[in-house]
Amino acid sequence: MKKQTKAIRTQAKRSQNREHSVPLYLTSSFSFESAEQGKALFEETEEGNIYSRFSNPNVAEFVEKVCMLENAEDGIATGTGMAAVFASMAGLLKSGDHLVACRALFGSAHQVISQILSKWGITHAYVDATATEAEWEAAIQPNSGTAPAGRPAARMVYLETPSNPGLELVDLAMLGRLKAKYGFILNVDNCFATPILQTPIDFGADLSVHSATKYMDGQGRVLGGVVVGRADLIQPIRFFARHTGPSLSPFNAWVLSKSLETLDLRMERHCRNALQLAEALERHEDVARVLYPFLPSHPQYELARTQMSAGGAIVTIELDGGFERIKAFFDALQIASLSSNLGDSRTIVTNPNTTTHAKLKPHEKAALGITPGLVRISVGLEAIEDLISDFEQAISVSADVLNEQV
Ligand SMILES: *Cc1c(COP(=O)(O)O)cnc(C)c1O
């Protein structure tokens, strides 16, 4: 069967009521038929649910579908994407380990690496997403030219591709080659691409983590996260999660699992809308710059074509005129919402400089290309004609407002 069929047809066991749609197992615990069974379940000589912090049928169904879509052996689900990111690190790293990460990361991933893991003696270094193979190698390998003396080899490399909001790509095949040579754990946040557009495990990644809050839900309703990958790596992550408790709620798992039935269909429309909007905005004289991985003008267009099957649904544009222009532009939009979220059926615009990335220092913003006039567009599922005309009119109106002020 094709993945799309499996995403629709994979379902948890029904009860004797023979529900066609999977029921919601909203229960904190499960009962034992006998003392003997309770003992066997805890000894793990019998498989079965005990307590929803450990496992639950709705959660298991969701994880099974994500593993199938990502070509992964095993996985665990968490209450949020950040819980998945943190569990993938805390379950595998120990004091003295070194983590190499891509510089362009989701803000909270940055905080986890630089403020939290560092408290436990896990060191880190950042590398630009677009760095060459030699530069990545120098950061990963001990005692290379640029590395401080005595620094250990990277135990884990963590990255996002495409990145937020700069849409920089990391060459997954290149990192897969370096992993084969040096044996670190390659951990990829695949949230922006979703397994529909990109499967990092096929390029040699060991783990793929997701904020399921974004495209997997796709309708801005629930929070969730998932880590999938090599079974021997998921085992210690599962141990960490089981005992520290960042579990996904059965209700959210039920919503997310239903949503995976339409992920493929939604991504097709998301990506088509995003490409058409990007092309229209690139033609507009009052837009300074348009970034989208599947526009030939994107600096890594060729790479995008080799590792993604479509360009995703985030388009980043640059408008001249700083925050004054942003205010006029956002006020003029009639359809797109102002929010810091992304991956919704509704189109959302965000000004990273004053919201999601506001806390970064000026040199960090500069390294990530976060300028006052940058707008991240999470392109939704509305009719493309409506979106293009909404953006075109708001861009023109905001350009006029600015010209009047001069
Ligand atoms: C949103 C997001 C996260 C964090 O997910 P939450 O569900 O908000 O905890 C991590 N990585 C990326 C790329 C994201 O967009």
PDB file of N, CA and C in Angstrom, residues 219-283:
ATOM      1  N   GLN A 219      -4.658  22.728  11.783  1.00  0.00           N
ATOM      2  CA  GLN A 219      -5.817  23.600  11.905  1.00  0.00           C
ATOM      3  C   GLN A 219      -5.772  24.413  13.191  1.00  0.00           C
ATOM      4  N   GLY A 220      -4.562  24.528  13.771  1.00  0.00           N
ATOM      5  CA  GLY A 220      -4.369  25.413  14.910  1.00  0.00           C
ATOM      6  C   GLY A 220      -5.164  25.054  16.153  1.00  0.00           C
ATOM      7  N   ARG A 221      -5.361  23.744  16.416  1.00  0.00           N
ATOM      8  CA  ARG A 221      -6.209  23.362  17.550  1.00  0.00           C
ATOM      9  C   ARG A 221      -5.426  22.834  18.743  1.00  0.00           C
ATOM     10  N   VAL A 222      -4.518  21.886  18.499  1.00  0.00           N
ATOM     11  CA  VAL A 222      -3.870  21.211  19.638  1.00  0.00           C
ATOM     12  C   VAL A 222      -2.348  21.296  19.557  1.00  0.00           C
ATOM     13  N   LEU A 223      -1.706  21.132  20.720  1.00  0.00           N
ATOM     14  CA  LEU A 223      -0.254  21.045  20.793  1.00  0.00           C
ATOM     15  C   LEU A 223       0.141  19.568  20.802  1.00  0.00           C
ATOM     16  N   GLY A 224       1.299  19.289  20.256  1.00  0.00           N
ATOM     17  CA  GLY A 224       1.805  17.917  20.297  1.00  0.00           C
ATOM     18  C   GLY A 224       3.192  17.849  19.712  1.00  0.00           C
ATOM     19  N   GLY A 225       3.896  16.767  20.019  1.00  0.00           N
ATOM     20  CA  GLY A 225       5.235  16.567  19.469  1.00  0.00           C
ATOM     21  C   GLY A 225       5.491  15.098  19.284  1.00  0.00           C
ATOM     22  N   VAL A 226       6.501  14.773  18.471  1.00  0.00           N
ATOM     23  CA  VAL A 226       6.820  13.373  18.221  1.00  0.00           C
ATOM     24  C   VAL A 226       8.292  13.253  17.834  1.00  0.00           C
ATOM     25  N   VAL A 227       8.930  12.191  18.310  1.00  0.00           N
ATOM     26  CA  VAL A 227      10.304  11.850  17.913  1.00  0.00           C
ATOM     27  C   VAL A 227      10.254  10.451  17.336  1.00  0.00           C
ATOM     28  N   VAL A 228      10.786  10.268  16.134  1.00  0.00           N
ATOM     29  CA  VAL A 228      10.833   8.925  15.554  1.00  0.00           C
ATOM     30  C   VAL A 228      12.239   8.656  15.045  1.00  0.00           C
ATOM     31  N   GLY A 229      12.573   7.388  14.911  1.00  0.00           N
ATOM     32  CA  GLY A 229      13.903   7.057  14.388  1.00  0.00           C
ATOM     33  C   GLY A 229      14.346   5.673  14.775  1.00  0.00           C
ATOM     34  N   ARG A 230      15.663   5.528  14.957  1.00  0.00           N
ATOM     35  CA  ARG A 230      16.275   4.229  15.254  1.00  0.00           C
ATOM     36  C   ARG A 230      15.762   3.671  16.576  1.00  0.00           C
ATOM     37  N   ALA A 231      15.355   2.413  16.574  1.00  0.00           N
ATOM     38  CA  ALA A 231      14.756   1.805  17.771  1.00  0.00           C
ATOM     39  C   ALA A 231      15.697   1.858  18.970  1.00  0.00           C
ATOM     40  N   ASP A 232      17.006   1.645  18.744  1.00  0.00           N
ATOM     41  CA  ASP A 232      17.933   1.630  19.889  1.00  0.00           C
ATOM     42  C   ASP A 232      18.123   3.025  20.481  1.00  0.00           C
ATOM     43  N   LEU A 233      17.817   4.075  19.728  1.00  0.00           N
ATOM     44  CA  LEU A 233      17.885   5.440  20.271  1.00  0.00           C
ATOM     45  C   LEU A 233      16.558   5.844  20.906  1.00  0.00           C
ATOM     46  N   ILE A 234      15.465   5.352  20.350  1.00  0.00           N
ATOM     47  CA  ILE A 234      14.142   5.681  20.908  1.00  0.00           C
ATOM     48  C   ILE A 234      13.993   5.058  22.303  1.00  0.00           C
ATOM     49  N   GLN A 235      14.609   3.911  22.509  1.00  0.00           N
ATOM     50  CA  GLN A 235      14.490   3.221  23.803  1.00  0.00           C
ATOM     51  C   GLN A 235      14.895   4.120  24.989  1.00  0.00           C
ATOM     52  N   PRO A 236      16.094   4.722  25.003  1.00  0.00           N
ATOM     53  CA  PRO A 236      16.413   5.619  26.130  1.00  0.00           C
ATOM     54  C   PRO A 236      15.566   6.901  26.158  1.00  0.00           C
ATOM     55  N   ILE A 237      15.095   7.346  24.988  1.00  0.00           N
ATOM     56  CA  ILE A 237      14.218   8.531  24.964  1.00  0.00           C
ATOM     57  C   ILE A 237      12.872   8.154  25.597  1.00  0.00           C
ATOM     58  N   ARG A 238      12.397   6.940  25.304  1.00  0.00           N
ATOM     59  CA  ARG A 238      11.139   6.472  25.899  1.00  0.00           C
ATOM     60  C   ARG A 238      11.283   6.345  27.421  1.00  0.00           C
ATOM     61  N   PHE A 239      12.410   5.826  27.874  1.00  0.00           N
ATOM     62  CA  PHE A 239      12.671   5.710  29.318  1.00  0.00           C
ATOM     63  C   PHE A 239      12.617   7.097  29.956  1.00  0.00           C
ATOM     64  N   PHE A 240      13.295   8.062  29.311  1.00  0.00           N
ATOM     65  CA  PHE A 240      13.308   9.441  29.816  1.00  0.00           C
ATOM     66  C   PHE A 240      11.877   9.993  29.897  1.00  0.00           C
ATOM     67  N   ALA A 241      11.097   9.797  28.835  1.00  0.00           N
ATOM     68  CA  ALA A 241       9.747  10.374  28.776  1.00  0.00           C
ATOM     69  C   ALA A 241       8.807   9.686  29.759  1.00  0.00           C
ATOM     70  N   ARG A 242       8.936   8.349  29.853  1.00  0.00           N
ATOM     71  CA  ARG A 242       8.056   7.592  30.751  1.00  0.00           C
ATOM     72  C   ARG A 242       8.211   8.064  32.195  1.00  0.00           C
ATOM     73  N   HIS A 243       9.443   8.378  32.585  1.00  0.00           N
ATOM     74  CA  HIS A 243       9.673   8.725  33.987  1.00  0.00           C
ATOM     75  C   HIS A 243       9.661  10.222  34.273  1.00  0.00           C
ATOM     76  N   THR A 244       9.790  11.050  33.236  1.00  0.00           N
ATOM     77  CA  THR A 244       9.720  12.502  33.494  1.00  0.00           C
ATOM     78  C   THR A 244       8.354  13.067  33.081  1.00  0.00           C
ATOM     79  N   GLY A 245       7.609  12.348  32.228  1.00  0.00           N
ATOM     80  CA  GLY A 245       6.195  12.646  32.044  1.00  0.00           C
ATOM     81  C   GLY A 245       5.748  13.717  31.055  1.00  0.00           C
ATOM     82  N   PRO A 246       6.453  13.951  29.946  1.00  0.00           N
ATOM     83  CA  PRO A 246       5.939  14.936  28.974  1.00  0.00           C
ATOM     84  C   PRO A 246       4.946  14.315  27.976  1.00  0.00           C
ATOM     85  N   SER A 247       4.073  13.423  28.461  1.00  0.00           N
ATOM     86  CA  SER A 247       3.220  12.621  27.569  1.00  0.00           C
ATOM     87  C   SER A 247       2.222  13.448  26.766  1.00  0.00           C
ATOM     88  N   LEU A 248       1.868  12.910  25.609  1.00  0.00           N
ATOM     89  CA  LEU A 248       0.830  13.511  24.769  1.00  0.00           C
ATOM     90  C   LEU A 248      -0.530  13.089  25.323  1.00  0.00           C
ATOM     91  N   SER A 249      -1.473  14.024  25.388  1.00  0.00           N
ATOM     92  CA  SER A 249      -2.800  13.655  25.897  1.00  0.00           C
ATOM     93  C   SER A 249      -3.524  12.802  24.853  1.00  0.00           C
ATOM     94  N   PRO A 250      -4.321  11.811  25.302  1.00  0.00           N
ATOM     95  CA  PRO A 250      -5.065  10.963  24.356  1.00  0.00           C
ATOM     96  C   PRO A 250      -5.949  11.800  23.431  1.00  0.00           C
ATOM     97  N   PHE A 251      -6.542  12.856  23.974  1.00  0.00           N
ATOM     98  CA  PHE A 251      -7.418  13.685  23.130  1.00  0.00           C
ATOM     99  C   PHE A 251      -6.620  14.316  21.990  1.00  0.00           C
ATOM    100  N   ASN A 252      -5.459  14.909  22.327  1.00  0.00           N
ATOM    101  CA  ASN A 252      -4.648  15.532  21.278  1.00  0.00           C
ATOM    102  C   ASN A 252      -4.160  14.493  20.270  1.00  0.00           C
ATOM    103  N   ALA A 253      -3.821  13.300  20.768  1.00  0.00           N
ATOM    104  CA  ALA A 253      -3.361  12.230  19.867  1.00  0.00           C
ATOM    105  C   ALA A 253      -4.485  11.832  18.911  1.00  0.00           C
ATOM    106  N   TRP A 254      -5.692  11.788  19.418  1.00  0.00           N
ATOM    107  CA  TRP A 254      -6.858  11.428  18.597  1.00  0.00           C
ATOM    108  C   TRP A 254      -7.060  12.469  17.487  1.00  0.00           C
ATOM    109  N   VAL A 255      -6.937  13.763  17.855  1.00  0.00           N
ATOM    110  CA  VAL A 255      -7.060  14.844  16.866  1.00  0.00           C
ATOM    111  C   VAL A 255      -5.926  14.715  15.829  1.00  0.00           C
ATOM    112  N   LEU A 256      -4.711  14.538  16.319  1.00  0.00           N
ATOM    113  CA  LEU A 256      -3.542  14.508  15.426  1.00  0.00           C
ATOM    114  C   LEU A 256      -3.576  13.302  14.492  1.00  0.00           C
ATOM    115  N   SER A 257      -4.019  12.179  15.008  1.00  0.00           N
ATOM    116  CA  SER A 257      -4.052  10.988  14.178  1.00  0.00           C
ATOM    117  C   SER A 257      -5.083  11.139  13.053  1.00  0.00           C
ATOM    118  N   LYS A 258      -6.228  11.722  13.367  1.00  0.00           N
ATOM    119  CA  LYS A 258      -7.229  12.003  12.320  1.00  0.00           C
ATOM    120  C   LYS A 258      -6.643  12.972  11.286  1.00  0.00           C
ATOM    121  N   SER A 259      -5.892  13.967  11.795  1.00  0.00           N
ATOM    122  CA  SER A 259      -5.331  14.975  10.890  1.00  0.00           C
ATOM    123  C   SER A 259      -4.328  14.370   9.913  1.00  0.00           C
ATOM    124  N   LEU A 260      -3.606  13.332  10.347  1.00  0.00           N
ATOM    125  CA  LEU A 260      -2.624  12.719   9.433  1.00  0.00           C
ATOM    126  C   LEU A 260      -3.302  12.092   8.215  1.00  0.00           C
ATOM    127  N   GLU A 261      -4.598  11.796   8.322  1.00  0.00           N
ATOM    128  CA  GLU A 261      -5.317  11.243   7.172  1.00  0.00           C
ATOM    129  C   GLU A 261      -5.349  12.244   6.020  1.00  0.00           C
ATOM    130  N   THR A 262      -5.271  13.533   6.341  1.00  0.00           N
ATOM    131  CA  THR A 262      -5.365  14.554   5.294  1.00  0.00           C
ATOM    132  C   THR A 262      -4.054  15.340   5.113  1.00  0.00           C
ATOM    133  N   LEU A 263      -2.972  14.919   5.775  1.00  0.00           N
ATOM    134  CA  LEU A 263      -1.723  15.692   5.701  1.00  0.00           C
ATOM    135  C   LEU A 263      -1.229  15.817   4.254  1.00  0.00           C
ATOM    136  N   ASP A 264      -1.228  14.708   3.544  1.00  0.00           N
ATOM    137  CA  ASP A 264      -0.749  14.672   2.175  1.00  0.00           C
ATOM    138  C   ASP A 264      -1.556  15.637   1.284  1.00  0.00           C
ATOM    139  N   LEU A 265      -2.865  15.570   1.433  1.00  0.00           N
ATOM    140  CA  LEU A 265      -3.772  16.423   0.660  1.00  0.00           C
ATOM    141  C   LEU A 265      -3.565  17.902   1.006  1.00  0.00           C
ATOM    142  N   ARG A 266      -3.448  18.178   2.310  1.00  0.00           N
ATOM    143  CA  ARG A 266      -3.260  19.563   2.740  1.00  0.00           C
ATOM    144  C   ARG A 266      -1.916  20.118   2.272  1.00  0.00           C
ATOM    145  N   MET A 267      -0.851  19.303   2.379  1.00  0.00           N
ATOM    146  CA  MET A 267       0.468  19.810   1.983  1.00  0.00           C
ATOM    147  C   MET A 267       0.509  20.136   0.487  1.00  0.00           C
ATOM    148  N   GLU A 268      -0.215  19.345  -0.297  1.00  0.00           N
ATOM    149  CA  GLU A 268      -0.270  19.602  -1.734  1.00  0.00           C
ATOM    150  C   GLU A 268      -0.837  21.006  -1.989  1.00  0.00           C
ATOM    151  N   ARG A 269      -1.939  21.343  -1.303  1.00  0.00           N
ATOM    152  CA  ARG A 269      -2.563  22.652  -1.495  1.00  0.00           C
ATOM    153  C   ARG A 269      -1.716  23.764  -0.862  1.00  0.00           C
ATOM    154  N   HIS A 270      -1.189  23.497   0.346  1.00  0.00           N
ATOM    155  CA  HIS A 270      -0.324  24.477   1.010  1.00  0.00           C
ATOM    156  C   HIS A 270       0.832  24.874   0.079  1.00  0.00           C
ATOM    157  N   CYS A 271       1.487  23.867  -0.499  1.00  0.00           N
ATOM    158  CA  CYS A 271       2.691  24.121  -1.305  1.00  0.00           C
ATOM    159  C   CYS A 271       2.327  24.812  -2.621  1.00  0.00           C
ATOM    160  N   ARG A 272       1.231  24.411  -3.212  1.00  0.00           N
ATOM    161  CA  ARG A 272       0.809  25.051  -4.472  1.00  0.00           C
ATOM    162  C   ARG A 272       0.472  26.525  -4.218  1.00  0.00           C
ATOM    163  N   ASN A 273      -0.269  26.790  -3.147  1.00  0.00           N
ATOM    164  CA  ASN A 273      -0.594  28.173  -2.787  1.00  0.00           C
ATOM    165  C   ASN A 273       0.681  28.971  -2.515  1.00  0.00           C
ATOM    166  N   ALA A 274       1.620  28.369  -1.761  1.00  0.00           N
ATOM    167  CA  ALA A 274       2.839  29.087  -1.380  1.00  0.00           C
ATOM    168  C   ALA A 274       3.659  29.449  -2.614  1.00  0.00           C
ATOM    169  N   LEU A 275       3.795  28.513  -3.535  1.00  0.00           N
ATOM    170  CA  LEU A 275       4.586  28.791  -4.746  1.00  0.00           C
ATOM    171  C   LEU A 275       3.933  29.901  -5.566  1.00  0.00           C
ATOM    172  N   GLN A 276       2.614  29.824  -5.714  1.00  0.00           N
ATOM    173  CA  GLN A 276       1.923  30.848  -6.523  1.00  0.00           C
ATOM    174  C   GLN A 276       1.986  32.225  -5.864  1.00  0.00           C
ATOM    175  N   LEU A 277       1.867  32.245  -4.529  1.00  0.00           N
ATOM    176  CA  LEU A 277       1.957  33.530  -3.824  1.00  0.00           C
ATOM    177  C   LEU A 277       3.386  34.081  -3.934  1.00  0.00           C
ATOM    178  N   ALA A 278       4.372  33.203  -3.771  1.00  0.00           N
ATOM    179  CA  ALA A 278       5.782  33.632  -3.862  1.00  0.00           C
ATOM    180  C   ALA A 278       6.066  34.215  -5.244  1.00  0.00           C
ATOM    181  N   GLU A 279       5.564  33.551  -6.280  1.00  0.00           N
ATOM    182  CA  GLU A 279       5.787  34.046  -7.651  1.00  0.00           C
ATOM    183  C   GLU A 279       5.131  35.412  -7.854  1.00  0.00           C
ATOM    184  N   ALA A 280       3.911  35.560  -7.335  1.00  0.00           N
ATOM    185  CA  ALA A 280       3.200  36.837  -7.489  1.00  0.00           C
ATOM    186  C   ALA A 280       3.930  37.956  -6.752  1.00  0.00           C
ATOM    187  N   LEU A 281       4.404  37.655  -5.540  1.00  0.00           N
ATOM    188  CA  LEU A 281       5.080  38.691  -4.750  1.00  0.00           C
ATOM    189  C   LEU A 281       6.439  39.038  -5.357  1.00  0.00           C
ATOM    190  N   GLU A 282       7.088  38.061  -5.973  1.00  0.00           N
ATOM    191  CA  GLU A 282       8.381  38.326  -6.604  1.00  0.00           C
ATOM    192  C   GLU A 282       8.211  39.299  -7.793  1.00  0.00           C
ATOM    193  N   ARG A 283       7.046  39.250  -8.422  1.00  0.00           N
ATOM    194  CA  ARG A 283       6.768  40.153  -9.547  1.00  0.00           C
ATOM    195  C   ARG A 283       6.375  41.555  -9.071  1.00  0.00           C
TER     196      ARG A 283
END
